[in-house]
XYZ file of N, CA and C in Angstrom:
735
model
N 6.850 22.791 -17.149
C 5.919 23.933 -16.768
C 4.577 23.667 -17.357
N 3.989 22.495 -17.988
C 2.644 22.261 -18.177
C 1.930 21.716 -17.022
N 0.666 21.738 -17.078
C -0.218 20.956 -15.759
C 0.059 19.486 -15.945
N 0.043 18.727 -14.894
C 0.187 17.513 -14.695
C -1.042 16.622 -14.806
N -0.884 15.657 -15.678
C -2.215 14.799 -15.830
C -2.750 14.329 -14.000
N -3.935 14.092 -14.205
C -4.459 13.972 -12.820
C -4.085 12.638 -12.187
N -3.475 11.677 -13.092
C -2.855 10.497 -12.631
C -1.408 10.684 -12.187
N -0.659 11.745 -12.763
C 0.720 11.831 -12.589
C 1.116 11.418 -13.862
N 2.637 11.758 -13.970
C 3.201 11.619 -15.502
C 3.568 10.167 -15.803
N 3.103 10.046 -17.046
C 3.027 8.451 -17.418
C 4.231 7.899 -17.520
N 5.582 8.620 -17.708
C 6.752 7.735 -17.641
C 6.833 7.431 -16.268
N 6.607 8.164 -15.319
C 6.881 7.594 -13.723
C 5.732 6.424 -13.435
N 4.567 6.432 -13.967
C 3.687 5.599 -13.630
C 4.157 4.205 -14.383
N 4.707 4.381 -15.584
C 5.245 3.360 -16.394
C 6.546 2.727 -15.385
N 7.368 3.575 -14.902
C 8.600 3.127 -14.070
C 8.106 2.324 -12.712
N 7.061 2.974 -12.168
C 6.458 1.954 -10.938
C 5.970 0.795 -11.466
N 5.097 0.954 -12.362
C 4.663 -0.605 -12.753
C 5.564 -1.641 -13.110
N 7.069 -0.897 -13.562
C 7.901 -2.138 -13.894
C 8.615 -2.364 -12.468
N 8.565 -1.306 -11.588
C 9.349 -1.910 -10.262
C 8.386 -2.899 -9.408
N 7.011 -2.705 -9.593
C 6.041 -3.617 -9.060
C 5.887 -5.068 -9.603
N 6.485 -5.092 -10.662
C 6.713 -6.432 -11.408
C 7.652 -6.970 -11.080
N 8.686 -6.154 -10.886
C 10.199 -6.887 -10.420
C 10.131 -7.394 -9.112
N 9.662 -6.340 -8.181
C 9.427 -6.735 -6.750
C 8.585 -7.283 -6.187
N 7.286 -7.117 -6.981
C 5.955 -7.788 -6.020
C 5.453 -8.642 -6.857
N 5.897 -8.879 -8.150
C 5.269 -9.747 -9.140
C 3.660 -9.353 -9.250
N 3.350 -7.875 -9.512
C 2.251 -7.125 -9.962
C 2.471 -7.242 -11.287
N 1.379 -7.479 -12.108
C 0.815 -7.267 -13.479
C 0.058 -6.145 -13.323
N 0.790 -4.953 -13.765
C -0.597 -3.604 -13.941
C 0.018 -2.815 -14.854
N -1.047 -2.295 -15.422
C -0.951 -1.217 -16.819
C -0.602 0.214 -15.971
N 0.381 0.990 -16.656
C 0.805 2.299 -16.108
C -0.666 3.047 -15.784
N -1.490 2.939 -16.786
C -2.672 3.554 -16.847
C -3.644 3.461 -15.400
N -3.490 2.286 -14.612
C -4.051 2.027 -13.491
C -3.456 2.513 -12.384
N -2.323 3.297 -12.302
C -1.654 3.758 -11.463
C -1.855 5.622 -11.051
N -2.357 5.972 -9.839
C -2.636 7.060 -9.475
C -1.565 7.700 -8.555
N -1.026 8.901 -8.876
C 0.264 9.373 -7.895
C -0.418 10.499 -7.179
N -0.070 10.584 -5.771
C -0.414 11.284 -4.776
C 0.454 11.737 -4.039
N 0.559 13.002 -3.478
C 1.448 13.798 -2.378
C 0.954 13.136 -1.039
N 1.613 11.729 -1.136
C 1.414 11.018 0.408
C -0.088 10.287 0.385
N 0.465 9.300 1.506
C -0.818 8.025 1.751
C -1.752 8.850 2.098
N -1.853 10.085 2.894
C -3.274 10.515 3.661
C -4.217 11.053 2.436
N -3.318 11.599 1.357
C -4.231 12.129 0.167
C -4.906 10.983 -0.400
N -4.267 10.035 -0.678
C -5.024 8.931 -1.292
C -6.126 8.440 -0.430
N -5.744 8.179 0.941
C -6.619 7.600 1.757
C -8.119 8.419 1.395
N -7.983 9.748 1.614
C -9.149 10.626 1.242
C -9.894 10.492 0.103
N -8.978 10.444 -0.943
C -9.498 10.308 -2.200
C -10.251 9.068 -2.434
N -9.700 8.066 -1.887
C -10.637 6.734 -1.795
C -12.004 6.807 -1.110
N -11.910 7.462 -0.226
C -13.467 7.677 0.519
C -14.274 8.438 -0.438
N -13.627 9.376 -1.077
C -14.425 9.878 -2.054
C -15.105 9.146 -3.338
N -14.020 8.413 -3.666
C -14.166 7.424 -4.870
C -15.054 6.106 -4.741
N -14.854 5.612 -3.483
C -15.707 4.490 -3.136
C -17.067 4.826 -2.542
N -17.138 6.081 -1.598
C -18.246 6.243 -1.093
C -18.249 6.507 0.494
N -18.745 7.588 0.748
C -18.848 7.729 2.528
C -19.947 6.826 3.109
N -20.565 6.310 2.451
C -21.928 5.700 2.808
C -21.299 4.213 3.130
N -20.080 3.924 2.805
C -19.470 2.586 3.252
C -19.071 2.488 4.475
N -19.007 1.254 5.076
C -18.283 0.984 6.422
C -16.778 0.490 6.181
N -15.923 1.310 6.836
C -14.397 0.810 6.447
C -13.871 0.230 7.748
N -13.289 -0.829 7.455
C -12.702 -1.671 8.694
C -11.035 -1.379 8.536
N -10.503 -1.378 10.010
C -9.246 -1.142 9.970
C -8.557 -2.056 11.126
N -7.492 -2.217 11.156
C -6.685 -3.328 12.207
C -6.745 -2.460 13.347
N -6.775 -3.356 14.440
C -6.861 -2.898 15.910
C -5.867 -3.928 16.787
N -5.020 -3.612 17.044
C -4.135 -2.371 16.803
C -3.806 -1.866 15.430
N -3.505 -0.860 15.017
C -3.212 -0.348 13.640
C -2.826 0.961 13.814
N -2.138 1.289 12.545
C -1.756 2.836 12.504
C -2.883 3.757 12.631
N -3.006 4.660 13.501
C -4.157 5.262 14.025
C -4.703 6.573 13.101
N -3.717 6.945 12.365
C -3.972 7.860 11.380
C -4.706 7.701 10.129
N -4.868 6.316 9.952
C -5.809 5.620 9.023
C -7.274 6.121 9.418
N -7.793 5.492 10.852
C -9.103 5.672 11.213
C -9.410 6.831 11.229
N -8.506 8.136 11.480
C -8.927 9.160 12.062
C -8.984 9.932 10.394
N -8.350 9.765 9.349
C -8.492 10.258 7.845
C -10.045 9.706 7.712
N -10.454 8.696 7.885
C -11.786 8.012 7.297
C -12.803 8.722 8.041
N -12.563 8.494 9.371
C -13.498 9.494 10.279
C -13.817 11.078 9.958
N -12.535 11.691 9.590
C -12.986 13.186 9.272
C -13.383 13.351 7.684
N -13.451 12.093 6.873
C -14.085 11.946 5.810
C -15.787 11.744 5.790
N -16.153 11.618 7.178
C -17.678 11.349 7.340
C -17.955 9.984 7.033
N -16.782 8.892 7.021
C -17.171 7.423 6.864
C -17.372 6.714 8.230
N -18.069 5.764 8.159
C -18.171 4.764 9.547
C -16.921 3.950 9.304
N -16.510 3.694 10.411
C -15.228 3.036 10.922
C -15.413 1.724 11.892
N -14.987 0.573 11.413
C -14.929 -0.424 12.543
C -13.438 -1.029 12.690
N -13.304 -1.176 13.901
C -12.071 -1.504 14.528
C -12.216 -2.928 14.540
N -11.307 -3.906 13.752
C -11.257 -5.199 13.821
C -10.180 -5.856 14.484
N -10.028 -6.522 15.338
C -9.113 -7.117 16.202
C -8.360 -7.931 15.258
N -6.929 -8.530 15.754
C -5.879 -9.021 15.074
C -5.679 -10.575 15.935
N -5.475 -11.667 15.082
C -4.929 -12.672 16.042
C -3.711 -13.149 15.463
N -3.300 -14.145 15.576
C -1.795 -14.959 15.259
C -1.327 -14.796 13.719
N -2.439 -14.512 12.693
C -2.163 -14.387 11.642
C -2.501 -13.289 10.730
N -3.023 -12.336 11.594
C -3.406 -11.085 11.200
C -4.489 -10.570 11.582
N -5.170 -9.640 10.545
C -6.639 -9.417 10.545
C -7.792 -10.350 10.985
N -8.508 -10.289 11.729
C -9.645 -11.616 11.943
C -10.565 -11.525 11.025
N -10.715 -12.512 10.081
C -11.572 -12.698 9.051
C -13.065 -12.445 9.443
N -13.201 -13.487 10.470
C -14.677 -13.649 11.412
C -14.988 -12.552 11.741
N -14.039 -11.676 12.625
C -14.638 -10.382 13.376
C -14.867 -9.260 11.994
N -14.187 -9.466 11.130
C -14.432 -8.624 9.828
C -15.764 -9.045 9.440
N -16.179 -10.191 9.493
C -17.621 -10.230 8.838
C -18.516 -9.800 9.918
N -18.357 -9.882 11.324
C -19.238 -9.442 12.180
C -19.333 -7.724 12.164
N -18.355 -7.291 11.605
C -18.437 -5.810 11.677
C -19.245 -5.125 10.609
N -19.574 -6.089 9.505
C -20.277 -5.509 8.424
C -19.916 -4.612 7.673
N -18.662 -4.427 7.670
C -17.808 -3.292 6.927
C -17.866 -4.043 5.231
N -17.798 -2.772 4.450
C -17.827 -3.039 2.961
C -16.393 -3.059 2.568
N -15.421 -2.318 3.222
C -13.902 -2.033 2.589
C -13.097 -2.356 4.107
N -12.015 -2.933 3.600
C -11.060 -3.243 4.534
C -9.759 -2.804 4.444
N -9.073 -1.941 5.452
C -7.703 -1.446 4.847
C -6.762 -2.314 5.715
N -5.863 -2.940 5.075
C -5.000 -3.791 5.915
C -3.356 -3.343 5.361
N -2.436 -4.039 6.199
C -0.903 -3.923 5.931
C -0.370 -5.201 6.089
N -0.553 -6.308 5.188
C -0.567 -7.506 5.061
C 1.113 -7.558 5.235
N 2.168 -6.974 4.594
C 3.362 -7.495 4.545
C 4.323 -7.024 5.803
N 3.578 -6.035 6.321
C 4.480 -5.504 7.659
C 3.306 -4.667 8.505
N 2.845 -5.299 9.387
C 1.658 -4.917 10.062
C 2.302 -3.961 11.043
N 1.927 -2.482 10.922
C 2.226 -1.694 12.589
C 1.204 -1.697 13.529
N 1.644 -1.867 14.797
C 2.816 -1.944 15.296
C 3.517 -3.137 15.648
N 2.727 -4.015 15.231
C 3.398 -5.635 15.984
C 4.654 -6.375 14.834
N 4.712 -5.659 13.686
C 5.513 -6.267 12.475
C 4.920 -7.702 11.902
N 3.986 -7.834 12.398
C 3.275 -9.452 11.794
C 3.079 -9.393 10.137
N 3.503 -10.295 9.629
C 3.516 -10.597 8.157
C 2.460 -11.661 7.764
N 1.316 -11.376 7.416
C -0.003 -11.963 7.156
C 0.580 -13.260 6.255
N 0.287 -14.568 6.650
C 0.417 -15.738 5.764
C -0.420 -15.820 4.795
N -0.158 -16.463 3.824
C -0.880 -16.890 2.431
C -2.169 -17.155 2.689
N -2.428 -18.184 3.559
C -3.771 -18.631 3.846
C -4.888 -17.503 4.486
N -4.252 -16.898 5.174
C -4.997 -15.612 5.573
C -5.470 -14.646 4.357
N -4.525 -14.565 3.572
C -4.654 -13.382 2.638
C -5.899 -14.422 1.577
N -5.687 -15.414 1.302
C -6.645 -16.128 0.751
C -8.031 -15.876 1.218
N -8.185 -16.116 2.422
C -9.478 -15.823 3.308
C -10.206 -14.448 2.992
N -9.188 -13.356 3.340
C -9.667 -12.158 2.800
C -10.224 -12.113 1.645
N -9.340 -12.469 0.114
C -10.173 -12.643 -0.832
C -11.216 -13.290 -1.191
N -11.605 -14.421 -0.130
C -12.778 -15.136 -0.176
C -13.955 -14.152 0.320
N -13.380 -13.368 1.501
C -14.469 -12.539 2.135
C -14.820 -11.249 1.007
N -14.278 -10.957 0.170
C -14.193 -9.733 -0.687
C -15.298 -10.321 -1.854
N -15.254 -11.655 -2.154
C -16.261 -12.251 -3.245
C -17.418 -12.420 -2.814
N -17.654 -12.266 -1.512
C -18.913 -12.746 -0.987
C -19.990 -12.157 -0.889
N -20.016 -10.544 -1.238
C -20.807 -9.643 -1.689
C -20.269 -8.587 -2.384
N -21.221 -8.107 -3.444
C -20.909 -7.025 -4.295
C -20.578 -5.998 -3.659
N -19.606 -5.257 -4.142
C -19.045 -3.866 -3.692
C -18.091 -3.805 -2.545
N -17.710 -5.141 -2.058
C -16.395 -5.096 -1.141
C -15.241 -4.979 -1.861
N -14.320 -4.450 -0.820
C -13.003 -4.042 -1.435
C -12.106 -4.020 -0.454
N -10.818 -4.487 -0.652
C -9.453 -4.462 0.063
C -8.693 -3.452 -0.351
N -8.253 -2.638 0.763
C -7.191 -1.719 0.670
C -5.983 -2.439 1.053
N -4.949 -2.500 0.116
C -3.675 -3.458 0.508
C -2.833 -2.557 0.742
N -2.317 -1.745 1.756
C -1.221 -0.822 2.269
C -0.015 -1.486 2.208
N 0.922 -1.854 1.336
C 2.009 -2.561 1.183
C 3.168 -1.827 1.738
N 2.982 -1.171 3.029
C 4.081 -0.360 3.682
C 5.142 -1.312 4.071
N 6.449 -0.717 3.935
C 7.704 -1.374 4.122
C 7.830 -2.811 3.532
N 7.240 -2.888 2.456
C 7.551 -4.187 1.838
C 8.716 -4.548 1.100
N 9.645 -3.303 0.971
C 10.758 -3.545 0.094
C 11.887 -4.110 1.414
N 11.934 -3.724 2.391
C 12.824 -4.064 3.871
C 12.172 -5.537 4.420
N 12.518 -6.674 3.671
C 12.139 -7.793 4.410
C 13.814 -8.438 4.302
N 14.135 -9.147 5.468
C 15.479 -9.572 5.586
C 15.343 -11.115 5.569
N 14.653 -12.053 6.238
C 14.523 -13.477 6.319
C 14.340 -14.415 5.295
N 13.289 -13.968 4.297
C 12.800 -15.057 3.115
C 12.343 -13.975 1.996
N 11.704 -14.603 1.054
C 11.155 -13.934 -0.002
C 10.115 -13.355 0.354
N 9.369 -12.130 -0.097
C 8.100 -11.705 0.266
C 7.023 -12.492 -0.141
N 6.132 -12.667 0.581
C 4.818 -13.477 0.254
C 4.084 -12.785 -0.587
N 3.411 -13.393 -1.635
C 2.708 -12.709 -2.882
C 1.626 -11.626 -2.392
N 1.552 -10.520 -2.953
C 0.813 -9.550 -2.615
C -0.688 -10.080 -2.834
N -1.799 -9.347 -2.085
C -3.045 -9.576 -2.431
C -3.422 -9.202 -3.631
N -2.970 -8.210 -4.230
C -3.358 -7.596 -5.496
C -2.722 -8.583 -6.394
N -1.334 -9.429 -6.438
C -1.019 -10.366 -7.435
C -1.677 -11.648 -7.508
N -2.536 -11.939 -6.368
C -3.221 -13.419 -6.507
C -4.636 -12.917 -6.453
N -5.119 -11.684 -6.760
C -6.651 -11.392 -7.043
C -7.007 -11.346 -8.308
N -7.646 -12.659 -8.737
C -8.183 -12.422 -10.015
C -9.605 -12.077 -10.220
N -10.158 -11.188 -9.261
C -11.581 -10.867 -9.329
C -11.710 -9.134 -9.155
N -10.558 -8.480 -8.889
C -10.346 -7.112 -9.239
C -11.257 -6.622 -7.838
N -10.881 -6.933 -6.587
C -11.331 -6.338 -5.249
C -10.144 -5.867 -4.628
N -9.274 -5.923 -5.166
C -7.899 -5.406 -4.269
C -7.719 -3.942 -4.939
N -7.295 -2.693 -4.042
C -6.500 -1.600 -4.420
C -5.320 -1.697 -3.552
N -4.053 -1.665 -4.473
C -3.007 -1.671 -3.920
C -2.429 -0.222 -3.691
N -1.819 0.068 -2.533
C -1.190 1.355 -1.903
C 0.547 1.094 -1.979
N 1.238 1.941 -2.213
C 2.300 1.888 -2.225
C 3.048 3.455 -1.708
N 4.474 3.735 -1.558
C 4.786 4.806 -1.175
C 6.146 4.665 -1.123
N 6.936 5.913 -1.411
C 8.197 6.015 -1.374
C 8.959 6.754 -0.056
N 7.928 7.201 1.090
C 8.182 7.528 2.012
C 9.077 7.057 3.058
N 9.013 5.710 2.911
C 10.064 4.856 3.803
C 11.401 4.415 2.917
N 10.970 3.971 1.621
C 12.364 3.528 1.242
C 13.146 4.804 0.866
N 12.610 6.014 0.730
C 13.628 7.241 0.451
C 13.479 8.241 1.384
N 12.333 9.014 1.493
C 12.067 10.110 2.518
C 10.506 10.507 2.802
N 10.164 10.970 3.809
C 8.699 11.456 3.763
C 8.516 12.605 3.457
N 9.418 13.246 3.363
C 9.410 14.608 2.753
C 9.391 14.610 1.416
N 9.793 13.689 0.761
C 9.258 13.491 -1.124
C 8.018 13.478 -1.162
N 7.104 13.065 -0.400
C 5.749 13.150 -0.521
C 5.373 12.518 -1.725
N 5.591 11.266 -2.286
C 4.956 10.642 -3.249
C 4.570 9.258 -2.799
N 3.225 9.278 -3.165
C 2.711 7.953 -2.990
C 2.052 7.554 -4.076
N 1.577 6.107 -4.107
C 0.941 5.630 -5.259
C -0.362 4.673 -4.891
N -1.247 4.575 -5.853
C -2.297 3.384 -5.754
C -2.598 2.889 -7.119
N -2.879 1.646 -6.856
C -3.049 0.833 -8.562
C -4.725 0.490 -8.204
N -5.307 0.996 -9.145
C -6.858 0.689 -9.305
C -7.339 -0.033 -10.101
N -8.339 -1.111 -9.913
C -8.798 -1.998 -10.850
C -9.483 -1.278 -11.815
N -9.512 -2.005 -13.159
C -9.809 -1.192 -14.195
C -11.318 -0.411 -14.114
N -12.173 -1.008 -13.520
C -13.338 -0.290 -13.696
C -13.336 0.647 -12.707
N -12.674 0.770 -11.611
C -12.340 1.976 -10.415
C -11.604 3.129 -10.985
N -10.786 2.840 -12.123
C -10.003 3.532 -12.647
C -10.850 4.569 -13.670
N -11.603 3.800 -14.194
C -12.803 4.510 -15.067
C -13.584 5.474 -14.456
N -14.122 4.995 -13.318
C -14.666 5.892 -12.386
C -13.841 7.246 -11.968
N -12.554 6.902 -11.696
C -11.667 7.977 -11.101
C -11.402 8.857 -12.222
N -11.374 8.238 -13.585
C -11.153 9.502 -14.728
C -12.178 10.324 -14.837
N -13.453 9.496 -14.845
C -14.635 10.350 -15.086
C -14.942 11.551 -14.055
N -14.482 11.194 -13.020
C -14.905 12.266 -11.683
C -13.817 12.976 -11.445
N -12.515 12.836 -11.804
C -11.375 13.519 -11.391
C -10.544 13.956 -12.678
N -11.158 13.816 -13.887
C -10.336 14.253 -15.076
C -10.049 16.054 -14.993
N -10.803 16.668 -14.514
C -10.636 18.019 -14.339
C -9.654 18.485 -13.387
N -8.911 17.343 -12.494
C -8.117 18.032 -11.675
C -6.531 17.623 -11.817
N -5.483 18.058 -11.438
C -4.237 17.911 -11.626
C -3.398 17.184 -10.520
N -2.350 16.499 -11.060
C -1.821 15.519 -9.924
C -1.191 16.455 -8.560
N -1.143 16.062 -7.614
C -0.886 16.639 -6.348
C 0.761 16.753 -6.150
N 1.588 15.899 -6.971
C 2.816 15.834 -6.744
C 3.491 17.182 -7.822
N 4.730 17.766 -7.225
C 5.202 18.797 -8.348
C 5.940 18.045 -9.630
N 5.777 18.408 -10.827
C 6.388 17.789 -11.688
C 7.805 17.690 -11.631
N 8.495 18.689 -11.195
C 10.113 18.367 -10.742
C 10.477 17.355 -10.008
N 9.763 16.812 -9.081
C 9.959 15.696 -8.048
C 9.687 14.501 -8.880
N 8.512 14.585 -9.909
C 8.269 13.154 -10.436
C 9.405 13.001 -11.732
N 9.936 14.122 -12.221
C 11.101 14.002 -13.087
C 12.197 13.536 -12.537
N 12.547 13.816 -11.503
C 13.813 13.374 -10.671
C 13.579 11.824 -10.160
N 12.165 11.614 -10.007
C 12.196 10.252 -9.593
C 12.156 9.470 -10.592
N 11.693 9.603 -11.806
C 12.000 8.934 -13.012
C 13.402 8.512 -13.271
N 14.148 9.800 -13.300
C 15.425 9.461 -13.448
C 16.311 8.537 -12.572
N 15.565 8.902 -11.127
C 16.381 8.054 -10.319
C 16.343 6.326 -10.467
N 14.798 6.221 -10.967
C 14.388 4.831 -10.995
C 15.083 4.199 -12.191
N 14.814 4.936 -13.373
C 15.501 4.520 -14.569
C 16.938 4.417 -14.526
N 17.527 4.962 -13.839
C 19.177 4.947 -13.806
C 19.776 3.721 -13.081
N 18.661 3.122 -12.564
C 19.048 1.898 -11.545
C 19.609 2.049 -10.426
N 19.618 3.498 -9.885
C 20.164 3.900 -8.683
C 19.136 3.647 -7.521
N 17.849 3.393 -7.837
C 16.756 3.202 -6.770
C 17.038 1.760 -6.579
N 17.317 0.958 -7.360
C 17.240 -0.511 -7.072
C 18.484 -0.835 -6.357
N 19.774 0.348 -6.692
C 20.806 -0.023 -5.724
C 20.710 0.545 -4.353
N 20.135 1.588 -4.302
C 19.630 2.184 -2.892
C 18.756 1.395 -2.193
N 17.831 0.448 -2.760
C 17.171 -0.494 -1.985
C 18.034 -1.654 -1.482
N 18.822 -2.041 -2.425
C 19.755 -3.006 -1.927
C 20.561 -2.532 -0.958
N 21.332 -1.486 -0.844
C 22.113 -0.986 0.224
C 21.276 -0.702 1.420
N 20.136 -0.405 1.357
C 19.171 -0.107 2.806
C 18.956 -1.440 3.212
N 18.805 -2.594 2.394
C 18.632 -3.763 3.064
C 19.589 -4.466 3.705
N 20.964 -4.215 3.227
C 22.113 -4.601 4.029
C 22.452 -3.843 5.134
N 22.346 -2.852 5.128
C 22.275 -2.037 6.392
C 21.555 -2.172 7.449
N 20.157 -2.334 7.264
C 19.451 -2.422 8.167
C 19.236 -3.910 8.770
N 19.845 -4.780 7.831
C 19.795 -6.200 8.089
C 20.667 -6.715 9.112
N 21.964 -5.685 9.129
C 23.088 -5.810 10.072
C 22.442 -5.500 11.490
N 21.788 -4.385 11.317
C 21.233 -3.783 12.619
C 20.010 -4.784 13.219
N 19.465 -5.536 12.351
C 18.075 -6.266 12.780
C 18.539 -7.339 13.497
N 19.990 -8.139 12.856
C 20.617 -9.193 13.248
C 21.247 -8.808 14.765
N 21.732 -7.733 14.759
C 22.516 -7.295 15.915
C 21.598 -7.156 17.436
N 20.452 -6.645 16.900
C 19.529 -6.514 18.033
C 19.085 -7.995 18.421
N 18.597 -8.665 17.322
C 18.237 -10.239 17.638
C 19.136 -10.976 18.689
N 20.414 -10.646 18.330
C 21.340 -11.406 18.928
C 21.608 -11.293 20.160
N 21.695 -9.791 20.522
C 21.656 -9.080 21.859
C 20.681 -9.513 22.599
N 19.417 -9.642 22.249
C 18.244 -10.122 23.012
C 18.510 -11.617 23.516
N 18.647 -12.342 22.293
C 18.888 -13.877 22.558
C 19.995 -13.981 23.704
N 21.141 -13.324 23.722
C 22.059 -13.555 24.359
C 21.739 -13.142 25.833
N 20.803 -12.110 26.027
C 20.600 -11.481 27.221
C 19.383 -12.059 27.676
N 18.656 -12.853 27.287
C 17.510 -13.314 27.953
C 17.482 -14.300 29.279
């Protein structure tokens, strides 16, 4: 019944850090994780943290709500086209954006998975000028059927230009309203300085329930069951299409 720290309950942040290490190969400290009531809350918070005076690049086509949130936060937005490997880095340079928001593991709506070479190019873009930042929205990364996941940008970024965004909305339920972001150390210090007076936007009881669900092993079993269930549907649809071409 006590107020929750602004980043969320430490045991939940620790559980998420352990899951990220196990599933995605991320080495992060629990103190780098900020929990929020849905990704929309975190998108708006990032604009405040990074600055409204920056230009934000989004994928085109892409998830339209992202651009609307940035625009409603009075930030400038550039729509950057895709090619066969994902967001075009040359078009990103032309856009003069400082921040780019991408979904490399499962792009919406094309389903494209960004190859490792393009991820390395994006990291090179981020290192070319001070203040550049990559927002890696790792949407739906848990449900991969054909091969092992490609390493996340955050896990191969040795220069702290990447903010990792994740959510339990897809793996569990949108009504749960629990998402999180992993901030680089310097940005986490800025967050603590600016938002130390605020409380976490996710109710304590939901955080406690999720801690128990993860630590009991039920979350991992749930993900395994989901993969098996949706892989069968995935394979059925592909076989049906191939047989009827």
